[in-house]
XYZ file of C-alpha atoms in Angstrom:
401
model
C 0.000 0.000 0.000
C 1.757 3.257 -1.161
C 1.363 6.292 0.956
C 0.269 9.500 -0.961
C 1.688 12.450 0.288
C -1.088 15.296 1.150
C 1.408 18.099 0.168
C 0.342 19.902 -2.996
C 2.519 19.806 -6.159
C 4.099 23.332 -6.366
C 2.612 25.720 -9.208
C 4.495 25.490 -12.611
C 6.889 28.957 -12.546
C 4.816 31.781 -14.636
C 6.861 32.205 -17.987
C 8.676 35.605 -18.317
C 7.244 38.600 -18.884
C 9.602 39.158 -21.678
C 8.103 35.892 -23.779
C 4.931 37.751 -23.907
C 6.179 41.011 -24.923
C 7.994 39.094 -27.951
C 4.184 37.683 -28.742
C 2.473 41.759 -28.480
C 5.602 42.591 -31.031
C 4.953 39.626 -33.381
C 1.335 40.537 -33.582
C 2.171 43.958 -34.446
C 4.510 42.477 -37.305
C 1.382 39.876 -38.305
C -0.606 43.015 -38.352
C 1.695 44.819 -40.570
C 1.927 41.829 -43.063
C -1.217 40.582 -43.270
C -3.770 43.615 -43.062
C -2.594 44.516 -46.762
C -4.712 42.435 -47.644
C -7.794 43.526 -45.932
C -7.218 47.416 -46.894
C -5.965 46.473 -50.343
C -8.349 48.302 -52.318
C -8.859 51.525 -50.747
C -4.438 51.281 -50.726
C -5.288 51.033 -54.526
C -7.467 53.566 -55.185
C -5.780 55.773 -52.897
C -2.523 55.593 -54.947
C -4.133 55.225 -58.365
C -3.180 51.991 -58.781
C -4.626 48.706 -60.323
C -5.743 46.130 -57.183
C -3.338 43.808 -59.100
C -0.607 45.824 -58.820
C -1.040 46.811 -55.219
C -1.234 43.443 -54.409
C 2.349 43.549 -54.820
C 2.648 44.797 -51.514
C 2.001 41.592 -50.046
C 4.844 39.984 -52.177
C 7.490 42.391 -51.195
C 6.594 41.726 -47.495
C 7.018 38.064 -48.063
C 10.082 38.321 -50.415
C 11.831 40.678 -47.356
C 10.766 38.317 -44.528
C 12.379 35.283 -47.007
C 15.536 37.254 -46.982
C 15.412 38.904 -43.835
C 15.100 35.438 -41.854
C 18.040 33.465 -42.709
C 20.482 35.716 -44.644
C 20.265 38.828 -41.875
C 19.961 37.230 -39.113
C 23.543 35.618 -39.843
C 24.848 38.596 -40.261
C 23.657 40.283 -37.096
C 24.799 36.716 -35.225
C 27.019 38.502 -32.819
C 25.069 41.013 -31.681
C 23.407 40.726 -28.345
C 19.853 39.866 -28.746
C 18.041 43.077 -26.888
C 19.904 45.239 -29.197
C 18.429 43.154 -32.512
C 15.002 43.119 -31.283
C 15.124 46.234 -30.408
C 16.349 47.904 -33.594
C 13.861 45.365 -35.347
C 11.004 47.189 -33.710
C 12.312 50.970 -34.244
C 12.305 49.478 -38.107
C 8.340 48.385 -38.000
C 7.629 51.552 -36.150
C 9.663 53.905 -38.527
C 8.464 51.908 -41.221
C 4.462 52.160 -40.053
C 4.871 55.694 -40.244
C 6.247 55.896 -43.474
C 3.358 53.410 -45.423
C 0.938 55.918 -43.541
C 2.307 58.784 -45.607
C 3.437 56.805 -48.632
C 2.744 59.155 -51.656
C 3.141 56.564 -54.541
C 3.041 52.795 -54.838
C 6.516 52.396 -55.339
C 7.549 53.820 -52.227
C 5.191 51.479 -50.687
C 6.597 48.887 -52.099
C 10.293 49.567 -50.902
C 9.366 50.282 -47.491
C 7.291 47.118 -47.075
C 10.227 45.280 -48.709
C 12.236 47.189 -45.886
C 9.840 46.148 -42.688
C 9.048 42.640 -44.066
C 13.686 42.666 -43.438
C 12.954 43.610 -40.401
C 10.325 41.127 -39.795
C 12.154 37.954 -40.856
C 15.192 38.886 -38.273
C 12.589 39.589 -35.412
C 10.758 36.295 -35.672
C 13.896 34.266 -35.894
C 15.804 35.637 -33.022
C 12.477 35.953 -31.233
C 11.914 32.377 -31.706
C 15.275 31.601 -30.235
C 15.296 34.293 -27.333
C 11.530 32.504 -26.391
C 13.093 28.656 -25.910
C 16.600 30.602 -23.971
C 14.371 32.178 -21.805
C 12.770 28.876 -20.117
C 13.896 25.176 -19.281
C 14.099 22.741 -22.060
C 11.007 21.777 -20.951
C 8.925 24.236 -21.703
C 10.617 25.672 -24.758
C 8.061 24.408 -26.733
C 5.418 26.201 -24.880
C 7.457 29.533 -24.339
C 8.096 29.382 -28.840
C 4.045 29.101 -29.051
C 3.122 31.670 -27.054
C 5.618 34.240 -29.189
C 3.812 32.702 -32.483
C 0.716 33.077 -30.862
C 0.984 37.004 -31.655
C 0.952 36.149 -35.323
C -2.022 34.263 -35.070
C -3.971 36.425 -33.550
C -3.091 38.945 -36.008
C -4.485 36.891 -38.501
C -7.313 36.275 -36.610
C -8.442 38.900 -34.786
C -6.214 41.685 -36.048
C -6.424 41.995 -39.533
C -10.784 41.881 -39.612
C -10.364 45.031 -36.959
C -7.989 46.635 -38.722
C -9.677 46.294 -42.089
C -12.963 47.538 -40.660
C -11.094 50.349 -38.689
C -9.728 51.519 -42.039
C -12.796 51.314 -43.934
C -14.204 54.012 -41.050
C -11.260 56.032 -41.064
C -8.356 55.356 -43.581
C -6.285 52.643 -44.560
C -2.976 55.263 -43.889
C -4.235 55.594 -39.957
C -4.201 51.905 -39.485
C -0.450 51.390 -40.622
C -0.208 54.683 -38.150
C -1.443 52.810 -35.271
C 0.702 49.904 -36.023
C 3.711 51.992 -35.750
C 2.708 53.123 -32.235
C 2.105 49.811 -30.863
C 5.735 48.823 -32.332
C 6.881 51.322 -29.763
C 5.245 50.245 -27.262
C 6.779 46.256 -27.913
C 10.140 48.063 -28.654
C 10.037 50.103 -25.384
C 8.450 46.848 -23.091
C 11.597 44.706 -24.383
C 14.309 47.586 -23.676
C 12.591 47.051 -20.386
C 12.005 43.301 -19.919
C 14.312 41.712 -22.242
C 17.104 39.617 -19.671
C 20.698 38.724 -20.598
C 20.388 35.535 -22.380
C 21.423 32.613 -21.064
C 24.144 30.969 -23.735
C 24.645 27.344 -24.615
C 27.134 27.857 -26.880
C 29.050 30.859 -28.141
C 27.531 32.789 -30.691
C 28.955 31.689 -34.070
C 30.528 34.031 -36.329
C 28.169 35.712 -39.523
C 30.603 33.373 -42.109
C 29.351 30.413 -39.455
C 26.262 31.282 -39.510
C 26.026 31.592 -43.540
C 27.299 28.395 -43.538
C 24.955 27.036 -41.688
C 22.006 27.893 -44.269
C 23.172 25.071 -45.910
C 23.857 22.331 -43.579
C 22.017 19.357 -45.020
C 20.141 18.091 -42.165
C 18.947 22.010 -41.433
C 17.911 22.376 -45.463
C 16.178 18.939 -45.034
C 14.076 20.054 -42.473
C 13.252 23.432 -44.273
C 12.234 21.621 -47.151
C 9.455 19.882 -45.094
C 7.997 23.247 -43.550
C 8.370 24.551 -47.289
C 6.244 21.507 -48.127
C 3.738 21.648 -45.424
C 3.184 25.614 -46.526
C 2.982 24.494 -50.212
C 0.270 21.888 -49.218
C -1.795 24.453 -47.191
C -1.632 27.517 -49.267
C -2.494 25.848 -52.851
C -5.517 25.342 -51.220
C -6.190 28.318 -48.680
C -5.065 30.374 -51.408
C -8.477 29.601 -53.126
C -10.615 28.739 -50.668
C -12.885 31.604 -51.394
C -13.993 30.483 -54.843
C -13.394 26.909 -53.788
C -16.099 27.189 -51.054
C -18.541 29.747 -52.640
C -18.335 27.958 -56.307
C -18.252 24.417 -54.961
C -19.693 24.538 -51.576
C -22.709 26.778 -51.980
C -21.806 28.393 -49.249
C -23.481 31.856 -49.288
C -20.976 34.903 -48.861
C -21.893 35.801 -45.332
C -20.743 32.037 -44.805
C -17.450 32.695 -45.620
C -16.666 34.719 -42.779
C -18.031 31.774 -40.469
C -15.328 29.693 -42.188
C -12.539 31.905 -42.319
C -13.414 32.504 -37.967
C -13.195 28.645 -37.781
C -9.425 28.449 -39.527
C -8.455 32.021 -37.399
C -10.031 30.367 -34.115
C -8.491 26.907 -34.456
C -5.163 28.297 -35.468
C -4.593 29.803 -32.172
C -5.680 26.118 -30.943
C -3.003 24.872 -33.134
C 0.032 27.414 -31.761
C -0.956 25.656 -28.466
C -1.378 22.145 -28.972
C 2.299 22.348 -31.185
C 3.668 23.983 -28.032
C 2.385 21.534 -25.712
C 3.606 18.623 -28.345
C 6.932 19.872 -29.299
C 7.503 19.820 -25.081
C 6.868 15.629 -25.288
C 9.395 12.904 -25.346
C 7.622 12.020 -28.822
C 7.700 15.569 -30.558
C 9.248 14.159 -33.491
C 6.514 11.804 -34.490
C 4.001 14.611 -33.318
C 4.928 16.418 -37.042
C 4.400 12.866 -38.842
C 0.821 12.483 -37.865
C 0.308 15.590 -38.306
C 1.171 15.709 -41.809
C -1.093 12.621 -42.241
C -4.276 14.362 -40.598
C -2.986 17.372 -43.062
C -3.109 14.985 -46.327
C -6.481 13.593 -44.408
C -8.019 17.187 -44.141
C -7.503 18.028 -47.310
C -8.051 15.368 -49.047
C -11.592 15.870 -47.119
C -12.248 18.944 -49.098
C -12.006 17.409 -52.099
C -14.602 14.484 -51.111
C -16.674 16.494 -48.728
C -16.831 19.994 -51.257
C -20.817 19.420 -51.308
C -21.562 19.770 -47.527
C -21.611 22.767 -46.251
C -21.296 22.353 -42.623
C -18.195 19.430 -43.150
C -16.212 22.552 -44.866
C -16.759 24.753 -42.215
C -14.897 21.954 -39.939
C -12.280 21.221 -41.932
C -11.744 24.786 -42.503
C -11.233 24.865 -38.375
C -9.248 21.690 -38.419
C -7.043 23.078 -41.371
C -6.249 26.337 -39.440
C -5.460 23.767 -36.206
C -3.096 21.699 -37.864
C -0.660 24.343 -39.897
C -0.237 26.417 -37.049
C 0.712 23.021 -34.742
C 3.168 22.152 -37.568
C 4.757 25.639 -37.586
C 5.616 25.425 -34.427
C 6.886 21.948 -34.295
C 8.573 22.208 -37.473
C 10.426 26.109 -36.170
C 11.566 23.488 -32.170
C 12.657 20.795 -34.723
C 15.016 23.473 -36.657
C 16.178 24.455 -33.557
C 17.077 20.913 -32.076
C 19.028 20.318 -35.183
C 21.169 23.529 -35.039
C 22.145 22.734 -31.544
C 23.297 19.140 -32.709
C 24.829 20.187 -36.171
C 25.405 23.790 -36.195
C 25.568 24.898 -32.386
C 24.996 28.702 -32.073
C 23.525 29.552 -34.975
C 19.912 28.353 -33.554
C 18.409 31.776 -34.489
C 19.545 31.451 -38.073
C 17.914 27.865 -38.011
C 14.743 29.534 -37.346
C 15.136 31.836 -39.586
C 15.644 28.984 -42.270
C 12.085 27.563 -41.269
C 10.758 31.284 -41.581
C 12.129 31.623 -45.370
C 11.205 27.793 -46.054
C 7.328 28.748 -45.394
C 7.199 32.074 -47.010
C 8.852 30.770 -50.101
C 5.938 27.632 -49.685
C 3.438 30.182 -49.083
C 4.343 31.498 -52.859
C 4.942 28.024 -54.742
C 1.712 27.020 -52.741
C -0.442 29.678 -54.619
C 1.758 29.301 -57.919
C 0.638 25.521 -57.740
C -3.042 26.550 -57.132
C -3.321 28.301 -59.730
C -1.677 25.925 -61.960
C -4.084 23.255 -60.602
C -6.863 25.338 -61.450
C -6.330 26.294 -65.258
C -4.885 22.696 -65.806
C -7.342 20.456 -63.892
C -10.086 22.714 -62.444
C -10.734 23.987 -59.189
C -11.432 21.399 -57.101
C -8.201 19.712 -57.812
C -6.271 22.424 -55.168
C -7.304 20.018 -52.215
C -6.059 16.940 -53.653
C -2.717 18.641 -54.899
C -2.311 19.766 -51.332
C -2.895 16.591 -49.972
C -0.463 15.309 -52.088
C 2.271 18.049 -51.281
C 1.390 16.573 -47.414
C 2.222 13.103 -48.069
C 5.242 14.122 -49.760
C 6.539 15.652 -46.988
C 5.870 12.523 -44.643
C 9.366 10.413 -46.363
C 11.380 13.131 -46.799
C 10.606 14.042 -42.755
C 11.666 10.237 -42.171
C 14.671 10.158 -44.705
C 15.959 13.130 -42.644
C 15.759 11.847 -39.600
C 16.652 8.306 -40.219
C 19.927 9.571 -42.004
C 20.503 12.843 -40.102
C 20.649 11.669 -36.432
C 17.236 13.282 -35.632
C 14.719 9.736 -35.007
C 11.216 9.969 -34.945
């Protein structure tokens, strides 16, 4: 007969302050990315420009956050992390203010190029400062909580923002974003402790190098793939689900507050995974129920209430694979490249913007070649393919599932 002790089990230790001041300044960068799309058109006919064209201003976000991630981030390896995140911030808020009085499109353009820079080198040190910051143990949890920002901008942020610029004007909203980038900037001068250091800080010609360690690029190509698999599809999924569903318009919003809802959902449950002994073949099943869910599309594109669940359960499984996929990256660099774990991130950052582009080119492709509802079975393919090349990596690489 085992005697239970009556004491309680202590309280799990609050995370730092600082880990959620990282999350208030990632939403403020999620905000600044993604509500282009939301004020797009007034942006357009502001500037006398085609909607086309402006839409350009999402690319150049996405083709600075590409470069900014891995290739800056090296650069700016020696420099102590407060610093970086700090300047990072100054650069959204400067930047903010500068979209708000943007005279032309082209200068538009170059200062979103500028800011999405900025943004690449924020999330991947962030993303490294979060799992310093706490035990091994909760790293995991600590990296969700700073990608949790992003979500919400996607979720919450960019429908506010969009209807707060339809009352005002589209050049106040990138005005307010610039004030709450001082406000993160100002909370991490504050909060923002001296990092605790596993291994020395590798040099920017280390850190280069490390873009192309194979087990690191191996990895990146599966978050590349799992992007690819989810953005041929979400690309579309407004035709897809008014043309094919029969959904009615106001429906659409239903569906796009399931995916927004269930991807903060997601950012937890891949926290709360990548913390597990079995983290590794967390990402495997979740690239099956990924091929699953949309592969459900395709055979469920008639039932209206089905798509508004899968539209939940798609939002719920990306956002767990991001952030398994960004601890995996990390676990790697500290076993092949050690200190150049921010750059590592900052791989897995590029790898899903540049799938968040081939994901849409493939769409589209999909679409003129084989008709529309061929984008969910060409994601679900992209998904499977990313299942053996996850276990070729880390059979061969020293990283087992």
């Amino acid at each position: 007969m085992s005697i239970v002790s009556s004491r309680a089990a202590p309280a799990p230790a609050a995370l730092p302050v600082a880990i959620y001041l990282l999350s208030l300044c990632s939403f403020a960068f999620g905000l600044s990315e993604f509500i282009a799309a939301g004020l797009l058109s007034p942006m357009a006919r502001d500037l006398h420009a085609s909607v086309a064209a402006a839409g350009g201003a999402i690319a150049a976000y996405a083709l600075g956050a590409a470069i900014g991630a891995p290739v800056l981030t090296a650069l700016l390896a020696r420099w102590p992390t407060r610093q970086v995140l700090v300047a990072t911030m100054l650069v959204l808020a400067a930047g903010s203010a500068a979209m708000a009085q943007a005279p032309s499109l082209g200068a538009l353009l170059g200062v979103r190029l500028v800011v999405g820079l900025a943004h690449g080198v924020f999330m991947a040190i962030a993303s490294h400062a979060a799992t310093s910051l706490v035990e091994p143990g909760r790293a995991g949890r600590a990296l969700a909580i700073v990608w949790l920002g992003l979500t919400l901008a996607l979720a919450g942020g960019v429908p506010l923002g969009t209807w707060l610029g339809a009352l005002s004007s589209w050049r106040w909203v990138f005005a307010a974003i610039g004030a709450l980038a001082l406000c993160g900037g100002a909370g991490l001068l504050w909060a923002m402790p001296s990092l605790r250091q596993t291994a020395a800080p590798a040099s920017p010609l280390a850190s280069l190098r490390a873009i192309v360690q194979p087990a690191l690029l191996l990895a990146a190509c599966v978050a590349a793939l799992v992007s690819v698999a989810t953005f041929s599809f979400f690309t579309y999924i407004s035709p897809f689900l008014l043309q094919l569903g029969g959904l009615a318009a106001g429906w659409l919003g239903a569906a796009m507050l399931c995916f927004g809802v269930c991807a903060i959902g997601g950012n937890l449950l891949g926290g709360w995974c990548a913390d597990r002994p079995d983290a590794p073949r967390s990402i495997l099943l979740a690239l099956a129920a990924l091929a699953c869910n949309l592969a459900g599309f395709y055979l469920l594109r008639t039932q209206p209430v089905a798509l508004l669940v899968l539209c939940g359960s798609l939002g719920l499984l990306f956002f767990a694979l991001v952030t398994l996929s960004t601890m995996r990256q990390l676990a790697l660099a500290q076993r092949h490249c050690p200190g150049s774990d921010a750059v590592a991130a900052g791989l897995n950052i590029a790898a899903f913007n540049a799938g968040t582009a081939a994901g849409g080119a493939l769409g589209a492709a999909l679409i003129v070649s084989f008709g529309l509802p061929s984008i969910a079975i060409g994601g679900a393919l992209a998904a499977l393919l990313a299942m053996p090349l996850l276990w070729f990596s880390s059979r061969k690489l020293d990283a087992p599932l």
